[in-house]
Amino acid sequence: MGLLKIVHYPSPVLLTVGKPVETFDENLEKLALDMFETMYHADGVGLAAPQVGISSRLFVMDCSGGTDPSRRFVIINPEIIACEGHQIGKEGCLSFPGIYTEIKREMRVIVRFQDLKGSLQELDVTGLEARCVLHETDHCDGIVFLNRMTPFKRALAKKKIKEFQISGKWEVSRSFETI
Ligand code: NI
């Protein structure tokens, strides 16, 4: 187990479509465990592989903050198969530390995915978990939450990002790998 390094925007891996996961082995299990550890350590509720420099389609999620093991999910090769309703709420991203913006998302989502054994599963979630599934699936598609902001909020966020980058607080990595 170990903490992984979280890459910050605009690291190219965050803007690249992830490769489907094809090998379900102990390396994948170890990666998922390390991603959970990294996510809890950073007080996040979701973390996608591209955020730790790995351009592959998987993410971990736990919107209970580690208090309810039944809400702990490893989602591999996610595919959103149904959405309904809307919600507007503040959203952040571990690859954009210090940026929180209201974003409109669907209220309920059904996601089809593979688990660590490679078996197909479906998960039907609402509220924060739906927001998280959409945000993290976007990461697997090389989409960051800037793309989901209104033009006005995006302009404000970009201004702040520039300030953070000039101050050297954000770590940008040029290289990336897949699993
Ligand atoms: Ni994010």
PDB file of C-alpha atoms and ligand atoms in Angstrom:
ATOM      1  CA  MET A   1       0.000   0.000   0.000  1.00  0.00           C
ATOM      2  CA  GLY A   2       1.182   3.478  -0.656  1.00  0.00           C
ATOM      3  CA  LEU A   3       0.148   7.001  -1.399  1.00  0.00           C
ATOM      4  CA  LEU A   4       0.145   7.940  -5.062  1.00  0.00           C
ATOM      5  CA  LYS A   5       0.990  11.363  -6.420  1.00  0.00           C
ATOM      6  CA  ILE A   6      -2.071  13.320  -7.560  1.00  0.00           C
ATOM      7  CA  VAL A   7      -1.478  15.290 -10.756  1.00  0.00           C
ATOM      8  CA  HIS A   8      -2.967  18.712 -11.255  1.00  0.00           C
ATOM      9  CA  TYR A   9      -4.555  20.443 -14.213  1.00  0.00           C
ATOM     10  CA  PRO A  10      -3.436  20.893 -16.998  1.00  0.00           C
ATOM     11  CA  SER A  11      -1.392  17.670 -16.872  1.00  0.00           C
ATOM     12  CA  PRO A  12      -2.002  16.025 -20.292  1.00  0.00           C
ATOM     13  CA  VAL A  13      -3.128  12.726 -18.724  1.00  0.00           C
ATOM     14  CA  LEU A  14      -6.215  14.546 -17.374  1.00  0.00           C
ATOM     15  CA  LEU A  15      -7.155  15.557 -20.913  1.00  0.00           C
ATOM     16  CA  THR A  16      -6.615  12.132 -22.517  1.00  0.00           C
ATOM     17  CA  VAL A  17      -9.255   9.429 -23.005  1.00  0.00           C
ATOM     18  CA  GLY A  18      -8.356   6.487 -20.762  1.00  0.00           C
ATOM     19  CA  LYS A  19      -7.597   3.040 -22.123  1.00  0.00           C
ATOM     20  CA  PRO A  20     -10.059   0.251 -21.207  1.00  0.00           C
ATOM     21  CA  VAL A  21      -8.838  -2.083 -18.457  1.00  0.00           C
ATOM     22  CA  GLU A  22      -8.370  -5.591 -19.853  1.00  0.00           C
ATOM     23  CA  THR A  23      -6.305  -7.400 -17.233  1.00  0.00           C
ATOM     24  CA  PHE A  24      -7.932  -8.176 -13.890  1.00  0.00           C
ATOM     25  CA  ASP A  25      -5.064  -9.274 -11.704  1.00  0.00           C
ATOM     26  CA  GLU A  26      -3.349  -8.500  -8.402  1.00  0.00           C
ATOM     27  CA  ASN A  27      -1.692  -5.386  -9.866  1.00  0.00           C
ATOM     28  CA  LEU A  28      -5.146  -3.943 -10.507  1.00  0.00           C
ATOM     29  CA  GLU A  29      -6.225  -4.810  -6.949  1.00  0.00           C
ATOM     30  CA  LYS A  30      -3.122  -3.132  -5.553  1.00  0.00           C
ATOM     31  CA  LEU A  31      -3.722  -0.042  -7.668  1.00  0.00           C
ATOM     32  CA  ALA A  32      -7.324   0.206  -6.396  1.00  0.00           C
ATOM     33  CA  LEU A  33      -6.152  -0.114  -2.766  1.00  0.00           C
ATOM     34  CA  ASP A  34      -3.513   2.571  -3.294  1.00  0.00           C
ATOM     35  CA  MET A  35      -6.095   4.808  -4.943  1.00  0.00           C
ATOM     36  CA  PHE A  36      -8.444   4.413  -1.934  1.00  0.00           C
ATOM     37  CA  GLU A  37      -5.609   5.254   0.438  1.00  0.00           C
ATOM     38  CA  THR A  38      -4.674   8.304  -1.642  1.00  0.00           C
ATOM     39  CA  MET A  39      -8.303   9.446  -1.868  1.00  0.00           C
ATOM     40  CA  TYR A  40      -8.964   9.144   1.896  1.00  0.00           C
ATOM     41  CA  HIS A  41      -5.679  10.874   2.658  1.00  0.00           C
ATOM     42  CA  ALA A  42      -6.716  13.817   0.458  1.00  0.00           C
ATOM     43  CA  ASP A  43     -10.267  13.899   1.933  1.00  0.00           C
ATOM     44  CA  GLY A  44     -11.819  13.129  -1.431  1.00  0.00           C
ATOM     45  CA  VAL A  45     -14.922  11.066  -2.199  1.00  0.00           C
ATOM     46  CA  GLY A  46     -13.759   9.900  -5.631  1.00  0.00           C
ATOM     47  CA  LEU A  47     -10.452   9.422  -7.447  1.00  0.00           C
ATOM     48  CA  ALA A  48      -9.899   8.330 -11.047  1.00  0.00           C
ATOM     49  CA  ALA A  49      -6.762   6.640 -12.410  1.00  0.00           C
ATOM     50  CA  PRO A  50      -5.821   9.579 -14.705  1.00  0.00           C
ATOM     51  CA  GLN A  51      -5.549  11.716 -11.558  1.00  0.00           C
ATOM     52  CA  VAL A  52      -2.646   9.561 -10.410  1.00  0.00           C
ATOM     53  CA  GLY A  53      -0.993   9.622 -13.832  1.00  0.00           C
ATOM     54  CA  ILE A  54      -2.501   6.385 -15.174  1.00  0.00           C
ATOM     55  CA  SER A  55      -4.486   6.761 -18.387  1.00  0.00           C
ATOM     56  CA  SER A  56      -6.881   3.874 -17.725  1.00  0.00           C
ATOM     57  CA  ARG A  57     -10.636   3.643 -17.245  1.00  0.00           C
ATOM     58  CA  LEU A  58     -11.198   3.097 -13.554  1.00  0.00           C
ATOM     59  CA  PHE A  59     -12.033   5.016 -10.428  1.00  0.00           C
ATOM     60  CA  VAL A  60     -12.661   4.493  -6.733  1.00  0.00           C
ATOM     61  CA  MET A  61     -15.489   6.126  -4.811  1.00  0.00           C
ATOM     62  CA  ASP A  62     -16.666   6.342  -1.214  1.00  0.00           C
ATOM     63  CA  CYS A  63     -19.129   9.116  -0.438  1.00  0.00           C
ATOM     64  CA  SER A  64     -19.434   7.914   3.185  1.00  0.00           C
ATOM     65  CA  GLY A  65     -15.887   9.106   3.926  1.00  0.00           C
ATOM     66  CA  GLY A  66     -14.825   5.642   5.042  1.00  0.00           C
ATOM     67  CA  THR A  67     -17.661   5.154   7.546  1.00  0.00           C
ATOM     68  CA  ASP A  68     -19.810   2.705   5.544  1.00  0.00           C
ATOM     69  CA  PRO A  69     -18.015  -0.177   3.769  1.00  0.00           C
ATOM     70  CA  SER A  70     -21.117  -0.798   1.612  1.00  0.00           C
ATOM     71  CA  ARG A  71     -20.542   2.591  -0.107  1.00  0.00           C
ATOM     72  CA  ARG A  72     -16.982   1.750  -1.139  1.00  0.00           C
ATOM     73  CA  PHE A  73     -16.775   1.021  -4.861  1.00  0.00           C
ATOM     74  CA  VAL A  74     -14.118   0.207  -7.447  1.00  0.00           C
ATOM     75  CA  ILE A  75     -15.627   1.066 -10.826  1.00  0.00           C
ATOM     76  CA  ILE A  76     -13.775  -0.307 -13.850  1.00  0.00           C
ATOM     77  CA  ASN A  77     -14.649   0.518 -17.490  1.00  0.00           C
ATOM     78  CA  PRO A  78     -17.688   2.626 -16.469  1.00  0.00           C
ATOM     79  CA  GLU A  79     -20.541   3.228 -18.873  1.00  0.00           C
ATOM     80  CA  ILE A  80     -23.441   5.501 -17.959  1.00  0.00           C
ATOM     81  CA  ILE A  81     -26.538   3.693 -19.172  1.00  0.00           C
ATOM     82  CA  ALA A  82     -29.310   5.908 -17.743  1.00  0.00           C
ATOM     83  CA  CYS A  83     -29.733   9.313 -16.086  1.00  0.00           C
ATOM     84  CA  GLU A  84     -32.664  11.251 -14.740  1.00  0.00           C
ATOM     85  CA  GLY A  85     -33.444  14.543 -13.002  1.00  0.00           C
ATOM     86  CA  HIS A  86     -31.057  17.350 -12.140  1.00  0.00           C
ATOM     87  CA  GLN A  87     -29.158  18.676  -9.175  1.00  0.00           C
ATOM     88  CA  ILE A  88     -27.085  21.809  -8.715  1.00  0.00           C
ATOM     89  CA  GLY A  89     -24.357  21.702  -6.102  1.00  0.00           C
ATOM     90  CA  LYS A  90     -20.790  22.642  -5.237  1.00  0.00           C
ATOM     91  CA  GLU A  91     -18.205  20.393  -6.749  1.00  0.00           C
ATOM     92  CA  GLY A  92     -14.468  20.110  -6.269  1.00  0.00           C
ATOM     93  CA  CYS A  93     -11.721  17.944  -7.755  1.00  0.00           C
ATOM     94  CA  LEU A  94      -8.459  16.690  -6.238  1.00  0.00           C
ATOM     95  CA  SER A  95      -6.732  17.734  -9.481  1.00  0.00           C
ATOM     96  CA  PHE A  96      -7.976  21.330  -8.964  1.00  0.00           C
ATOM     97  CA  PRO A  97      -7.179  22.001  -5.283  1.00  0.00           C
ATOM     98  CA  GLY A  98      -8.835  25.192  -4.049  1.00  0.00           C
ATOM     99  CA  ILE A  99     -11.439  25.364  -6.850  1.00  0.00           C
ATOM    100  CA  TYR A 100     -15.083  24.736  -5.862  1.00  0.00           C
ATOM    101  CA  THR A 101     -17.892  25.637  -8.227  1.00  0.00           C
ATOM    102  CA  GLU A 102     -21.597  24.958  -8.537  1.00  0.00           C
ATOM    103  CA  ILE A 103     -22.211  22.469 -11.312  1.00  0.00           C
ATOM    104  CA  LYS A 104     -25.428  21.072 -12.713  1.00  0.00           C
ATOM    105  CA  ARG A 105     -25.497  17.285 -12.943  1.00  0.00           C
ATOM    106  CA  GLU A 106     -28.118  14.566 -13.236  1.00  0.00           C
ATOM    107  CA  MET A 107     -29.772  13.536  -9.946  1.00  0.00           C
ATOM    108  CA  ARG A 108     -29.838   9.799 -10.589  1.00  0.00           C
ATOM    109  CA  VAL A 109     -27.482   7.619 -12.597  1.00  0.00           C
ATOM    110  CA  ILE A 110     -27.216   3.958 -13.482  1.00  0.00           C
ATOM    111  CA  VAL A 111     -23.646   2.956 -14.308  1.00  0.00           C
ATOM    112  CA  ARG A 112     -22.594  -0.383 -15.790  1.00  0.00           C
ATOM    113  CA  PHE A 113     -19.038  -1.406 -14.981  1.00  0.00           C
ATOM    114  CA  GLN A 114     -16.695  -4.278 -14.202  1.00  0.00           C
ATOM    115  CA  ASP A 115     -15.545  -5.136 -10.700  1.00  0.00           C
ATOM    116  CA  LEU A 116     -12.029  -6.237  -9.710  1.00  0.00           C
ATOM    117  CA  LYS A 117     -12.792  -9.779 -10.889  1.00  0.00           C
ATOM    118  CA  GLY A 118     -13.926  -8.520 -14.300  1.00  0.00           C
ATOM    119  CA  SER A 119     -17.614  -9.323 -13.642  1.00  0.00           C
ATOM    120  CA  LEU A 120     -20.227  -6.958 -15.044  1.00  0.00           C
ATOM    121  CA  GLN A 121     -22.175  -5.012 -12.423  1.00  0.00           C
ATOM    122  CA  GLU A 122     -24.693  -2.200 -12.335  1.00  0.00           C
ATOM    123  CA  LEU A 123     -25.036   0.497  -9.724  1.00  0.00           C
ATOM    124  CA  ASP A 124     -28.059   2.795  -9.328  1.00  0.00           C
ATOM    125  CA  VAL A 125     -27.197   5.914  -7.296  1.00  0.00           C
ATOM    126  CA  THR A 126     -28.602   9.364  -6.514  1.00  0.00           C
ATOM    127  CA  GLY A 127     -27.430  12.676  -5.089  1.00  0.00           C
ATOM    128  CA  LEU A 128     -23.748  12.972  -4.188  1.00  0.00           C
ATOM    129  CA  GLU A 129     -22.960   9.449  -5.402  1.00  0.00           C
ATOM    130  CA  ALA A 130     -24.551  10.220  -8.788  1.00  0.00           C
ATOM    131  CA  ARG A 131     -22.530  13.443  -8.986  1.00  0.00           C
ATOM    132  CA  CYS A 132     -19.380  11.504  -8.122  1.00  0.00           C
ATOM    133  CA  VAL A 133     -20.007   8.750 -10.704  1.00  0.00           C
ATOM    134  CA  LEU A 134     -20.528  11.377 -13.420  1.00  0.00           C
ATOM    135  CA  HIS A 135     -17.456  13.395 -12.386  1.00  0.00           C
ATOM    136  CA  GLU A 136     -15.178  10.333 -12.240  1.00  0.00           C
ATOM    137  CA  THR A 137     -16.535   8.791 -15.453  1.00  0.00           C
ATOM    138  CA  ASP A 138     -15.717  12.141 -17.096  1.00  0.00           C
ATOM    139  CA  HIS A 139     -12.114  11.728 -15.868  1.00  0.00           C
ATOM    140  CA  CYS A 140     -11.986   8.331 -17.629  1.00  0.00           C
ATOM    141  CA  ASP A 141     -13.072  10.162 -20.804  1.00  0.00           C
ATOM    142  CA  GLY A 142     -10.416  12.891 -20.455  1.00  0.00           C
ATOM    143  CA  ILE A 143     -13.036  15.450 -19.412  1.00  0.00           C
ATOM    144  CA  VAL A 144     -12.474  17.701 -16.387  1.00  0.00           C
ATOM    145  CA  PHE A 145     -15.119  19.629 -14.459  1.00  0.00           C
ATOM    146  CA  LEU A 146     -14.033  22.898 -16.110  1.00  0.00           C
ATOM    147  CA  ASN A 147     -15.844  21.570 -19.190  1.00  0.00           C
ATOM    148  CA  ARG A 148     -19.063  21.236 -17.165  1.00  0.00           C
ATOM    149  CA  MET A 149     -19.065  24.797 -15.804  1.00  0.00           C
ATOM    150  CA  THR A 150     -21.096  27.648 -17.248  1.00  0.00           C
ATOM    151  CA  PRO A 151     -18.889  29.977 -19.352  1.00  0.00           C
ATOM    152  CA  PHE A 152     -18.967  32.628 -16.619  1.00  0.00           C
ATOM    153  CA  LYS A 153     -17.933  30.227 -13.828  1.00  0.00           C
ATOM    154  CA  ARG A 154     -15.295  28.701 -16.104  1.00  0.00           C
ATOM    155  CA  ALA A 155     -13.755  32.134 -16.714  1.00  0.00           C
ATOM    156  CA  LEU A 156     -13.614  32.790 -12.947  1.00  0.00           C
ATOM    157  CA  ALA A 157     -12.122  29.346 -12.285  1.00  0.00           C
ATOM    158  CA  LYS A 158      -9.468  29.820 -15.001  1.00  0.00           C
ATOM    159  CA  LYS A 159      -8.420  33.113 -13.435  1.00  0.00           C
ATOM    160  CA  LYS A 160      -7.983  31.429 -10.053  1.00  0.00           C
ATOM    161  CA  ILE A 161      -6.159  28.480 -11.632  1.00  0.00           C
ATOM    162  CA  LYS A 162      -3.694  30.868 -13.233  1.00  0.00           C
ATOM    163  CA  GLU A 163      -2.998  32.419  -9.830  1.00  0.00           C
ATOM    164  CA  PHE A 164      -2.446  28.992  -8.227  1.00  0.00           C
ATOM    165  CA  GLN A 165      -0.158  27.948 -11.078  1.00  0.00           C
ATOM    166  CA  ILE A 166       1.918  31.124 -10.877  1.00  0.00           C
ATOM    167  CA  SER A 167       2.299  30.582  -7.123  1.00  0.00           C
ATOM    168  CA  GLY A 168       3.697  27.094  -7.873  1.00  0.00           C
ATOM    169  CA  LYS A 169       1.084  25.302  -5.753  1.00  0.00           C
ATOM    170  CA  TRP A 170      -0.009  22.990  -8.531  1.00  0.00           C
ATOM    171  CA  GLU A 171       2.110  20.119  -9.726  1.00  0.00           C
ATOM    172  CA  VAL A 172       1.878  19.463 -13.446  1.00  0.00           C
ATOM    173  CA  SER A 173       3.243  16.215 -14.820  1.00  0.00           C
ATOM    174  CA  ARG A 174       3.990  15.792 -18.528  1.00  0.00           C
ATOM    175  CA  SER A 175       4.406  12.016 -18.502  1.00  0.00           C
ATOM    176  CA  PHE A 176       1.861   9.256 -17.985  1.00  0.00           C
ATOM    177  CA  GLU A 177       1.381   5.527 -18.248  1.00  0.00           C
ATOM    178  CA  THR A 178      -1.404   2.986 -18.587  1.00  0.00           C
ATOM    179  CA  ILE A 179      -1.940  -0.304 -16.806  1.00  0.00           C
TER     180      ILE A 179
HETATM  181 NI    NI B   1     -11.945  15.170 -10.269  1.00  0.00          NI
END
